[in-house]
Short mmCIF file of C-alpha atoms and ligand atoms in Angstrom, two decimals:
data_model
loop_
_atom_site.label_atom_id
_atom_site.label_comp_id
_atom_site.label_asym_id
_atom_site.label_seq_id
_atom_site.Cartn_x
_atom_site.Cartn_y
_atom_site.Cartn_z
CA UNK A 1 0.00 0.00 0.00
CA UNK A 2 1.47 3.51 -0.68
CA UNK A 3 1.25 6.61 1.55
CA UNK A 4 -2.25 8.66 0.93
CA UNK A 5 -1.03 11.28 4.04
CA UNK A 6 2.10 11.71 6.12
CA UNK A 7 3.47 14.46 8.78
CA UNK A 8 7.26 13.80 10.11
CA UNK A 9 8.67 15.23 13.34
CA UNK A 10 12.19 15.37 14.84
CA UNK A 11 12.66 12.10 15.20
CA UNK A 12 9.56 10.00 13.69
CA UNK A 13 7.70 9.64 10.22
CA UNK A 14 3.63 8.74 10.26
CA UNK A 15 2.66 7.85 6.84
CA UNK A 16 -1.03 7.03 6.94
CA UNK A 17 -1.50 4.31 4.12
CA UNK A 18 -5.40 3.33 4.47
CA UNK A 19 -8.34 3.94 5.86
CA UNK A 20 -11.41 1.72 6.72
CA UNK A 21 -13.92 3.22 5.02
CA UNK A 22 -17.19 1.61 7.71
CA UNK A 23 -15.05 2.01 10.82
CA UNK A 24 -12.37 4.49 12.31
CA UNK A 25 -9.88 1.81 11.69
CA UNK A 26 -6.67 2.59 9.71
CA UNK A 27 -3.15 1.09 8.32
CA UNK A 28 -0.14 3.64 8.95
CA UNK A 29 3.80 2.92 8.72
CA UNK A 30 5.65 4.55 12.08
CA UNK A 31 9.15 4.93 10.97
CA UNK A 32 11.65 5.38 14.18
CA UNK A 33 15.17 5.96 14.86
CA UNK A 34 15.75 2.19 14.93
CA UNK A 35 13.31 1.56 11.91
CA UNK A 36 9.73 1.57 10.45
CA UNK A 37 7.13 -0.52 12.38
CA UNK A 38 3.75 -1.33 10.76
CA UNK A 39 0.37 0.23 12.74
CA UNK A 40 -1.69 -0.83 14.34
CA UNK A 41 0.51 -2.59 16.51
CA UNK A 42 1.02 -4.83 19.67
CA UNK A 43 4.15 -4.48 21.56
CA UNK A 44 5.44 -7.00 24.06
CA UNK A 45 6.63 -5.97 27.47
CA UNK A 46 9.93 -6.75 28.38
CA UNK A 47 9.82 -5.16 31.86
CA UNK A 48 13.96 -5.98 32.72
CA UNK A 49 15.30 -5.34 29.31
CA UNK A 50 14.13 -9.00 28.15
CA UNK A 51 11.29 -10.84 27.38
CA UNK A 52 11.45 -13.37 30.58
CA UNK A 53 12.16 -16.44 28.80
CA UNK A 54 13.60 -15.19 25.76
CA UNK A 55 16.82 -14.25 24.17
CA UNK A 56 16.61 -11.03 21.89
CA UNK A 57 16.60 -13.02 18.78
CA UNK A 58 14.14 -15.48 19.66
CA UNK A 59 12.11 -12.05 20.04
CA UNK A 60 13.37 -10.79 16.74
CA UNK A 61 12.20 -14.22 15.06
CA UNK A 62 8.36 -13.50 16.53
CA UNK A 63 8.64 -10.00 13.99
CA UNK A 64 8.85 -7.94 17.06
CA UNK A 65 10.38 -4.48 16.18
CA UNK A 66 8.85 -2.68 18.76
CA UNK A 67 8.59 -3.52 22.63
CA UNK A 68 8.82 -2.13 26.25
CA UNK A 69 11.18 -1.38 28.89
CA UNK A 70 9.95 0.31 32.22
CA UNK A 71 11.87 3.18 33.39
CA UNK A 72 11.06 2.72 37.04
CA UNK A 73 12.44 -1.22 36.72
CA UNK A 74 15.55 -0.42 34.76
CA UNK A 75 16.36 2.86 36.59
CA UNK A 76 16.16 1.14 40.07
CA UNK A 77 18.31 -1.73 38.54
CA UNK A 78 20.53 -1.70 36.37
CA UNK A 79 20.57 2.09 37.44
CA UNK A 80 21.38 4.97 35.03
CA UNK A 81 25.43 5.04 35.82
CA UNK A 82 25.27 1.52 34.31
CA UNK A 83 23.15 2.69 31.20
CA UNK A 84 24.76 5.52 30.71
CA UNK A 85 28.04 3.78 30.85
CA UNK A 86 27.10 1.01 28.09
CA UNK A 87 25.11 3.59 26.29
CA UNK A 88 22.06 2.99 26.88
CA UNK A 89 19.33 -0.15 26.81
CA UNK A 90 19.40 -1.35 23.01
CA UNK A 91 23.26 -1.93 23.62
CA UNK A 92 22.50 -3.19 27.11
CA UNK A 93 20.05 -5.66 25.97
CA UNK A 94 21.19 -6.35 22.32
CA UNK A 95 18.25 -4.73 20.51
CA UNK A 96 18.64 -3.14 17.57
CA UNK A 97 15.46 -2.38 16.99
CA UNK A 98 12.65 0.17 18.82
CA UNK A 99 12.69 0.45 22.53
CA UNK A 100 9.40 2.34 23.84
CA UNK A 101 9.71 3.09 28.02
CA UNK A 102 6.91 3.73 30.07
CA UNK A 103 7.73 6.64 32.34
CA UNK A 104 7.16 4.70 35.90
CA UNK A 105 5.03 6.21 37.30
CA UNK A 106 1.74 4.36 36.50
CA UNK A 107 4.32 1.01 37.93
CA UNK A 108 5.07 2.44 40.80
CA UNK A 109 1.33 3.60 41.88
CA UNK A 110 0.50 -0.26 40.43
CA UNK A 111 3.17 -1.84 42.24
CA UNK A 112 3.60 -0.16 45.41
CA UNK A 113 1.12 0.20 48.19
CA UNK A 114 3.32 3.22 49.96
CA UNK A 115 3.60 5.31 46.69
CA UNK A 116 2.28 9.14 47.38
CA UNK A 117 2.07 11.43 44.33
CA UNK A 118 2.52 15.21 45.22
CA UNK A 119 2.68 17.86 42.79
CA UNK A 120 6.29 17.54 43.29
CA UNK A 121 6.45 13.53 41.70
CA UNK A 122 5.66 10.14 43.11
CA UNK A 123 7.24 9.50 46.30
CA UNK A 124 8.04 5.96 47.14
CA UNK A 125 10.34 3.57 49.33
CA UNK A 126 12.87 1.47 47.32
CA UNK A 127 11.94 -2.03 47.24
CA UNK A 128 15.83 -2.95 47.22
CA UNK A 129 16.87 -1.33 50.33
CA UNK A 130 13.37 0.57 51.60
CA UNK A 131 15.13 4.16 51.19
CA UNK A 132 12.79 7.35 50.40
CA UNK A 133 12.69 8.41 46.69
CA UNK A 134 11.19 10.31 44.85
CA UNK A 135 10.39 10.54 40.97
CA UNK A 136 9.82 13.83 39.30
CA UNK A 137 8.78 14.21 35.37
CA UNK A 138 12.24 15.58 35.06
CA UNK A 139 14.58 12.40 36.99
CA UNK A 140 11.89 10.05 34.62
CA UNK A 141 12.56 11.94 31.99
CA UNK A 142 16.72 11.95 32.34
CA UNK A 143 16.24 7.75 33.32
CA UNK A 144 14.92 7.86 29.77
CA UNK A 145 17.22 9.93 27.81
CA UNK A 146 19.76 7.62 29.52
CA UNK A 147 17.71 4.56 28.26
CA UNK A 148 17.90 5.95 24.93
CA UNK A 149 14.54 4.20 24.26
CA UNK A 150 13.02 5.57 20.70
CA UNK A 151 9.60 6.54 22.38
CA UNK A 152 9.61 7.90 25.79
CA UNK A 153 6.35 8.58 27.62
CA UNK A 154 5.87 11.66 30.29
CA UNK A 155 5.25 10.91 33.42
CA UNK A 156 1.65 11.40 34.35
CA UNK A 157 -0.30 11.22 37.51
CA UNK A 158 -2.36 7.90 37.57
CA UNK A 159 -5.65 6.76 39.22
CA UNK A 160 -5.26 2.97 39.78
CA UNK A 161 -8.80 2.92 41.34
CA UNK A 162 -11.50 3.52 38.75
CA UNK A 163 -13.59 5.13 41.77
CA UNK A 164 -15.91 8.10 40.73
CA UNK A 165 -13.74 10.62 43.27
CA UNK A 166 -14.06 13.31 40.49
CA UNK A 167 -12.15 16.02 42.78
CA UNK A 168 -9.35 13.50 42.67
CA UNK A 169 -9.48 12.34 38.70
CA UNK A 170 -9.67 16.30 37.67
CA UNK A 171 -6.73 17.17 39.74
CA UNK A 172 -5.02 14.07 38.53
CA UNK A 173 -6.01 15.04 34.48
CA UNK A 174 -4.55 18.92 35.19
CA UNK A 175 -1.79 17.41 37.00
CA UNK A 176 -0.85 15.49 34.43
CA UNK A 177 -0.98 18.30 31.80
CA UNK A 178 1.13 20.25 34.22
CA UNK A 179 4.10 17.37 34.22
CA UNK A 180 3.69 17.07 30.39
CA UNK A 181 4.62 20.77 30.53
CA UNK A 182 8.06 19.87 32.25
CA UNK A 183 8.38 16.81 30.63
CA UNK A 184 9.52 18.62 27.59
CA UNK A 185 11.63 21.14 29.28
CA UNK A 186 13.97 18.50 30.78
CA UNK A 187 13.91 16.15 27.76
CA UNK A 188 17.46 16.44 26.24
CA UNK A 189 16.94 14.52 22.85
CA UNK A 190 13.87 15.24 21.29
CA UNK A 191 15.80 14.79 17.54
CA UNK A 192 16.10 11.31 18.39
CA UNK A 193 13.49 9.84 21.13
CA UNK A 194 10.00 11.17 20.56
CA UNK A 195 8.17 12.14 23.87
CA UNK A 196 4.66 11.16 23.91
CA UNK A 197 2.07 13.04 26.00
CA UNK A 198 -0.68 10.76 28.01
CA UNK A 199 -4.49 11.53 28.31
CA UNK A 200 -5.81 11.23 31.68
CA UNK A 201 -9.21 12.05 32.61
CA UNK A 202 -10.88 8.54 33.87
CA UNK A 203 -14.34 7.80 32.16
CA UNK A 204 -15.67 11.60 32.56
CA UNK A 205 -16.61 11.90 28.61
CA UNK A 206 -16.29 16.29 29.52
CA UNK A 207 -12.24 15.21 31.21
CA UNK A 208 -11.34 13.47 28.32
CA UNK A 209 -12.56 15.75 26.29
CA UNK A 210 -10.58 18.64 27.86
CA UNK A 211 -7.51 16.61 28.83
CA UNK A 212 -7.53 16.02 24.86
CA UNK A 213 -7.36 19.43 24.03
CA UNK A 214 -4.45 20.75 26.40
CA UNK A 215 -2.51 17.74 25.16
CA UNK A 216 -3.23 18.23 21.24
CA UNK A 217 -1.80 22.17 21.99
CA UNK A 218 1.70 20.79 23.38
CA UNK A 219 2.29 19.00 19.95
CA UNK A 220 4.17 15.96 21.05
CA UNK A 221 4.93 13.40 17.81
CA UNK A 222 2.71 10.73 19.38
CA UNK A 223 -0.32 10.77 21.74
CA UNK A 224 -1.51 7.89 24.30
CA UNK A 225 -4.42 7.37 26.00
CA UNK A 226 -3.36 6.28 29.61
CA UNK A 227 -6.32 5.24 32.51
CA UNK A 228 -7.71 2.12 31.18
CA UNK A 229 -5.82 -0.75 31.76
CA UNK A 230 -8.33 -1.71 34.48
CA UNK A 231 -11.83 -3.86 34.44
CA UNK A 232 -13.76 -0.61 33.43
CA UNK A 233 -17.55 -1.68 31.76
CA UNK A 234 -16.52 -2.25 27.72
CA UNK A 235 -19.14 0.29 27.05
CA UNK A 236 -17.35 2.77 29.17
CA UNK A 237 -13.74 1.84 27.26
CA UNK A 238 -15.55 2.62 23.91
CA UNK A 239 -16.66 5.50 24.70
CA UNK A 240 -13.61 6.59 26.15
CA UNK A 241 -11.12 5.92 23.51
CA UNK A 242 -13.84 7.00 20.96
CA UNK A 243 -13.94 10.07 22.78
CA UNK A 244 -10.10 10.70 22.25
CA UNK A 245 -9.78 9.16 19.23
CA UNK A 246 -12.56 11.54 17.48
CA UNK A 247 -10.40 14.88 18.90
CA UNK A 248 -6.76 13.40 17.87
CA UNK A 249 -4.94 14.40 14.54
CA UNK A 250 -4.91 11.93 12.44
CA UNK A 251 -1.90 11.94 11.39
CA UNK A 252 -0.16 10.95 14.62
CA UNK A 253 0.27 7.86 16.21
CA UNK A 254 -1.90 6.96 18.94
CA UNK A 255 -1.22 4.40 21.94
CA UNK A 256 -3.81 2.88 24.44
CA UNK A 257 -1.89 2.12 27.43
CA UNK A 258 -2.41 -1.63 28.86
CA UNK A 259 -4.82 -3.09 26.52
CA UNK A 260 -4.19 -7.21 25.63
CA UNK A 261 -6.85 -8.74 25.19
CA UNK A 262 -7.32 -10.03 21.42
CA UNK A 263 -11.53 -8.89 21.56
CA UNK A 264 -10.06 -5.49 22.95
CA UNK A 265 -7.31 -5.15 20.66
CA UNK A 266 -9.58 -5.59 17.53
CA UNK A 267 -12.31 -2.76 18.88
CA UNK A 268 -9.54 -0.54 19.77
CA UNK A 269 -8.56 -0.47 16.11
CA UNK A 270 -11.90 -0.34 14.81
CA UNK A 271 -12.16 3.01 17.56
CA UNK A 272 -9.43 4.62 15.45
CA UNK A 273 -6.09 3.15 17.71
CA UNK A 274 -2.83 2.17 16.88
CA UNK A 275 -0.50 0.81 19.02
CA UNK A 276 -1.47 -1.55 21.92
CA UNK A 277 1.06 -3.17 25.24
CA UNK A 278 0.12 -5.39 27.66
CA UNK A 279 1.93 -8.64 29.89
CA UNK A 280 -0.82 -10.31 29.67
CA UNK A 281 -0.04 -12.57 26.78
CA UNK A 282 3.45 -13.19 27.93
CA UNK A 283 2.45 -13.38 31.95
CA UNK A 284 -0.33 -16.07 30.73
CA UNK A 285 1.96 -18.35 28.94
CA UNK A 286 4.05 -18.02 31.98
CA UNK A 287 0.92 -19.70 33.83
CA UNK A 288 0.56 -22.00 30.68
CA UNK A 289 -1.83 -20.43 28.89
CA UNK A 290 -1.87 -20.35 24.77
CA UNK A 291 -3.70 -17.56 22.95
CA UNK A 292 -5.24 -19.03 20.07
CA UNK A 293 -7.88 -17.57 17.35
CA UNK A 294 -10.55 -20.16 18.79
CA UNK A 295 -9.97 -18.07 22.63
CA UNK A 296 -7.24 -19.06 25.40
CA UNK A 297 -6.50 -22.95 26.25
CA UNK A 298 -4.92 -23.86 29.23
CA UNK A 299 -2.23 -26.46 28.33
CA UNK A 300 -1.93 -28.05 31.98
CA UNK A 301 -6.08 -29.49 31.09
CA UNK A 302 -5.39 -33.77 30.92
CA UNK A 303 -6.74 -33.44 26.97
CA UNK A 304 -3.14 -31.95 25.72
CA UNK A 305 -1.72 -35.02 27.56
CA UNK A 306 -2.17 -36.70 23.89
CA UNK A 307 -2.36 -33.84 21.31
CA UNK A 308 0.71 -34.26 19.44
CA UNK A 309 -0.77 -31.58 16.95
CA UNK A 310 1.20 -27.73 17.46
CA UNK A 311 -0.07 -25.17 20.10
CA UNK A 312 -2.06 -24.14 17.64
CA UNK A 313 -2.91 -25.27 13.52
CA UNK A 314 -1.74 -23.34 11.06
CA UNK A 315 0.51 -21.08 13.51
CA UNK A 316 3.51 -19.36 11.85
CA UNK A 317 5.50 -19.16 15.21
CA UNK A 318 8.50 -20.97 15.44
CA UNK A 319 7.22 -23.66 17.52
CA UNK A 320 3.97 -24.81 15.42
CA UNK A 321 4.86 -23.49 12.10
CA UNK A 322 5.54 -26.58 8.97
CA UNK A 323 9.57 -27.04 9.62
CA UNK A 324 9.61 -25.24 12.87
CA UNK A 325 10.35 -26.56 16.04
CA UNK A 326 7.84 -29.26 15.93
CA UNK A 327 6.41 -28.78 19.47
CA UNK A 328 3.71 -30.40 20.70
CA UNK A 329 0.59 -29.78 22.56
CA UNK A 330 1.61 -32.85 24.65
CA UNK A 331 5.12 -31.77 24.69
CA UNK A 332 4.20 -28.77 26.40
CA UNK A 333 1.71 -30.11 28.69
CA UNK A 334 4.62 -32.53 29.42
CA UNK A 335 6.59 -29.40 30.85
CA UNK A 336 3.98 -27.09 32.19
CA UNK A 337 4.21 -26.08 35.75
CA UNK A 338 7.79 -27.95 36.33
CA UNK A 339 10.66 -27.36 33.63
CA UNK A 340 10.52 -23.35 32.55
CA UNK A 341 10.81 -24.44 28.55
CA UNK A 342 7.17 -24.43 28.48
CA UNK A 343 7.18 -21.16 29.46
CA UNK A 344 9.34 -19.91 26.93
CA UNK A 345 7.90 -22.03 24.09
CA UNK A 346 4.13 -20.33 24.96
CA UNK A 347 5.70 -16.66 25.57
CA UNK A 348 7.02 -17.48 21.89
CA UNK A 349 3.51 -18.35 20.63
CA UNK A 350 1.56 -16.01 22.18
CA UNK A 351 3.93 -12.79 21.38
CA UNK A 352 3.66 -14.26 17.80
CA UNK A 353 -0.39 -14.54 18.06
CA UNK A 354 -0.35 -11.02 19.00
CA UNK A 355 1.78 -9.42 16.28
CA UNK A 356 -0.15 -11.60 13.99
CA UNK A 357 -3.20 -10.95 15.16
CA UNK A 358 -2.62 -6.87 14.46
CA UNK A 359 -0.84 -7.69 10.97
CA UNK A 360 -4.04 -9.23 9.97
CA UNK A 361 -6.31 -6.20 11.14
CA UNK A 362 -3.60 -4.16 8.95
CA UNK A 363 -4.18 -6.40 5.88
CA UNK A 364 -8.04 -5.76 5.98
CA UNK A 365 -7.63 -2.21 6.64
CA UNK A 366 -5.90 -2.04 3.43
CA UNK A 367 -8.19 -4.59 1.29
CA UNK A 368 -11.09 -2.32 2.94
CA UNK A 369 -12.04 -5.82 4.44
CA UNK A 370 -12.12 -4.38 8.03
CA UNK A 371 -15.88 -4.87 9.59
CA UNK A 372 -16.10 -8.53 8.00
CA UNK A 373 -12.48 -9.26 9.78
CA UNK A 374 -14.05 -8.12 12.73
CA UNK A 375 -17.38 -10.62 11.95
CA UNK A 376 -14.46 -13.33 11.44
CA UNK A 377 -12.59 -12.50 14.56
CA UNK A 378 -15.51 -12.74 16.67
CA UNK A 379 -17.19 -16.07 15.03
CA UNK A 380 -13.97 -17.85 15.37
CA UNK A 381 -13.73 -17.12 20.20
CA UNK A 382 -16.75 -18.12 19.99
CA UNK A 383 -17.22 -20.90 18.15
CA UNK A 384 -14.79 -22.75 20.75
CA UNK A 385 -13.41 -25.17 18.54
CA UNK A 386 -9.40 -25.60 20.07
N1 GUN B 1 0.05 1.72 31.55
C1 GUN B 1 -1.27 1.43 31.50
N2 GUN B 1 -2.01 2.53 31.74
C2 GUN B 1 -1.14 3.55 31.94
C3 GUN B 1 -1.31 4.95 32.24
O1 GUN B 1 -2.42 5.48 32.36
N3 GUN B 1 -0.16 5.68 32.36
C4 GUN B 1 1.08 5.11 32.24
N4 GUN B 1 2.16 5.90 32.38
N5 GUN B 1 1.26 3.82 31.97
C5 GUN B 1 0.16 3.05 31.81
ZN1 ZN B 2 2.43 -20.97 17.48
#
């Protein structure tokens, strides 16, 4: 497909190649410092600079060109005098392709019970040696100029609760437009890590709304929508990312934060979204669970005991595909729950059912197929046939 639109900035290219004509759904190429990636797109999370369970090209082999590091993990530990000294996490970790870091915030307020956000940052006690800290826009956004990572999000003041407090969410939403503000005074690189701003604003239709347009004035290359990674009603997620997605440019990239799910990957797009993370898919295969286009099996179930067909038929992974590894449902059944191959053979599967999964949604974007992919989609969880 060739470009019909495109806007550069410093350091990215959006070139906008289709849109659905039914739905708000559309095909883009994001070119980065460390290469072009094809929207939409799901990006794995590989919280301590790896995949747990895989070596960087084992993730290169899934198509991966894109995942995420977490500032708040790598800046406790490796620390920044060890990034900065091996210049940064691609050469740390042996990636030479797109980094993205989440700013650490929304980890630490996840993670941590004791994390207090002030207007100053987010203070917190180390979980290494239970010391006071404290993590300002500006320290997150030096941790991620030392990273290097080729998108780098502001830090941004978090609700983990989806309770109706609306004092709280506003001054949360304004907060976080605030720390956007000097978010791009301290960042150091903007000609070669983009910074990406974060919409806040919990389900409040008017917040989002608002939050959207103080964000759209600070012109940042890419735009997320943060706030929704919890178990919000999927009535209220539509209308929220519908909400954004109708204000936004269109011809910048645009990331909901925490989304996973295959059902809410596919609506996302169809809302007008590009770019998806989650752990979910490689924190399930950890507990043996395999993503598959009939919904998720659990491996560990007595039936896999004598499936010697792959994780899943017709799979291009490297574990089911014709010539591949030539795994086994019984194999890994074999292995669940006691020898950590299993593990790594499902994170393999499931990152690839992921990438897949959006690579397909691309490919009826562009045929103008998109609405009958989404009929497809939908037939095939339900129809429960693993
Ligand atoms: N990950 C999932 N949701 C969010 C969010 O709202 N903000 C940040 N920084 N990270 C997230
Ligand atoms: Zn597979």
């Amino acid at each position: 497909a060739s470009t019909i639109a495109s806007a550069s900035s410093a350091a990215l290219t959006f070139d906008l190649v289709a849109r659905c004509s039914t739905t708000r759904a559309r095909a883009s190429v994001l070119t980065l410092p460390h290469g072009p990636v094809q929207l939409p797109i799901f990006m794995p999370v590989a919280t301590q600079a790896s995949l747990k369970g895989l070596t960087p090209e084992q993730l290169e082999e899934t198509s991966c060109r894109l995942c995420l590091n977490n500032t708040y993990h790598l800046g406790l530990k490796p620390g920044q005098e060890i990034l900065a000294a091996v210049g940064g996490a691609h050469k740390f970790q042996g990636w030479d392709h797109n980094l993205l870091t989440d700013s650490g915030g929304f980890q630490m307020v996840s993670l941590l019970t004791l994390a207090n956000i002030t207007e100053e940052g987010v203070r917190f006690l180390s979980p290494h040696d239970g010391k006071p800290m404290l993590l300002t826009p500006e320290h997150s956004i030096s941790l991620q100029n030392t990273i290097g990572s080729d998108i780098i999000m502001q830090l941004d003041d978090v609700l983990v609760t989806t309770s109706p407090d609306h004092k709280r969410m506003r001054e949360a939403m304004e907060r976080s437009v605030r720390w956007l503000d000097r978010c791009i005074t301290a960042h150091k690189n903007p000609d070669t890590q983009n910074l990406f701003c974060i919409i806040q604003g919990g389900l409040d239709t008017e917040m989002r709304k608002e939050c959207c347009r103080e964000m759209i004035a600070r012109d940042t290359p890419g735009i997320a929508i943060g706030g929704l990674s919890g178990g919000e009603a999927k009535d209220d997620f539509c209308r929220v990312v519908r909400t954004c997605t109708e204000l936004l440019p269109e011809l910048k990239p645009r990331y909901v934060m925490g989304i996973g799910y295959p059902e809410d990957l596919v609506v996302s797009v169809a809302l007008g979204a590009d770019m998806f993370d989650c752990v979910w898919p490689t924190r399930t295969a950890r507990f043996g669970s395999a993503i598959t286009k009939h919904g998720v099996i659990k491996i560990k179930s007595s039936e896999y005991a004598t499936d010697f067909g792959p994780i899943e038929e017709g799979c291009g992974c490297a574990c089911c595909k014709e010539g591949g590894l030539g795994i086994t449902r019984a194999f890994v059944h074999h292995n669940v729950a006691k020898e950590t191959v299993a593990a790594h053979l499902l994170t393999i599967h499931n990152v690839w059912y992921q990438l897949n999964l959006m690579k397909e949604a691309r490919n009826a974007i562009i045929a103008d197929e998109y609405p009958a992919f989404l009929r497809q989609f939908f037939a095939n969880i339900y129809s429960d046939k693993t």
